[in-house]
Amino acid sequence: FWMVFEKIHLGWEFSWPWLNLGNAFSAYINWIQWYQFTGTFGGTLWILLVNFMLFKAYLSYNEFKEKTIIYRAVLKSILMIGFPILISYLILWNYQMPKDKISALILQPNINPYTEKYNTNDTKIGELLLKMSREAITDSTAIILAPETVFADGTILPGFDNSEAAFFGRQIASLQPNLSFLGGVSLYERFSDSSKVGPQSNLLRENDWFNDYNSAFLINNFSENQLYHKSKLVVGVENFPYQDILKPVLGDVMIDLGGTVAMKTTQPDREVFTLKDSVSTAPIICYESIYGEYVTGYVKNGAQFLSIITNDAWWGNTAGHRQHASYAKLRAIETRRSVARSANTGISEIIDPTGKVTHKLGYEKQGTLSGKIILNDEITFYALHGDYIARISKFLALFIFLFAIVGFKRSKYF
């Protein structure tokens, strides 16, 4: 039943799966290489089984007071904990790293959102990113990444190609003939046609609406500009949950963390961005990286590596930004994809397909990170089947529930 709760919690509008049990092993990646088969629900099941076995032994010992019960419980727990770890190490030792690689440059501008980010403008930000790129680029750099909403002024969607974000994106991309630039931008679309109003549209005044987007864009010199809109939204900041029910009661209680305080508009598909030579990447924006099955959608659409752009400055120097960075290792293992992670104030990282952090730039530091990104076309069992353990748990929970009802009625009448 706990796994059913975790699965439901991934999908409803109050979703905040930060503390799902399977996430706990992000600090112990050598133990969970089998996440490529199970995802984090395998870790949740592991924890539940071990605890159930120990609790059952405790109850038996309290009843019978036999030391052999304790001895058997210790032996079973050693096997139940040790066997999955052994399997993980065998997978790790036998894993063949893919050969194809590209060079990436990650920018970490370290702009404080409370004091700087929304008190500056896209021109100054663009000049900073261009300067950082010029100083760190090499002849082999294939992609440069900048953080989520690094261009935060608010650009009208139909005019994106003429925006400051697109201008500086082209300036950076022109530093090398085969270079692509991927960054974040705040976009909006304003309209008066009521037929365009969707469930995530925001009303300004009578007959005046706008859609607000937290978007990623990719620009290069050999293809059209590419856009993707963030589609897993932070509760209370980007998403007003069940607003038809709650807004009349609570009013407008969206949390202001700077920038535009409005309901964000999402898109239905997990779009991938294409670089030179048909290399493809997943443009994962911040909160989206917490959702394992969600990220597999990019992989099934052809992503050869994962690009995570985020702004974790809102956390301050707390465990939040460290946990968020650590969870990226889970996505690497589940999909066997390298991760290039650009975080505004850190932690920026490059992670290989086994979840190992190969390059890292710490919190509240301005700088760049250069390294090789491993490309992979393999589709793991988990990427193909998603959260199948949770779906099986739903079926079993329903069966147990119905069986309990039938048993109760039979005992009542017989």
PDB file of C-alpha atoms in Angstrom, residues 218-227:
ATOM      1  CA  LEU A 218      18.531  25.317 -28.059  1.00  0.00           C
ATOM      2  CA  ILE A 219      20.230  27.442 -30.710  1.00  0.00           C
ATOM      3  CA  ASN A 220      22.938  26.577 -33.221  1.00  0.00           C
ATOM      4  CA  ASN A 221      24.081  27.593 -36.697  1.00  0.00           C
ATOM      5  CA  PHE A 222      22.668  24.646 -38.626  1.00  0.00           C
ATOM      6  CA  SER A 223      19.021  24.168 -37.582  1.00  0.00           C
ATOM      7  CA  GLU A 224      15.941  26.079 -36.479  1.00  0.00           C
ATOM      8  CA  ASN A 225      15.579  27.245 -32.890  1.00  0.00           C
ATOM      9  CA  GLN A 226      14.177  24.543 -30.600  1.00  0.00           C
ATOM     10  CA  LEU A 227      11.879  25.124 -27.613  1.00  0.00           C
TER      11      LEU A 227
END
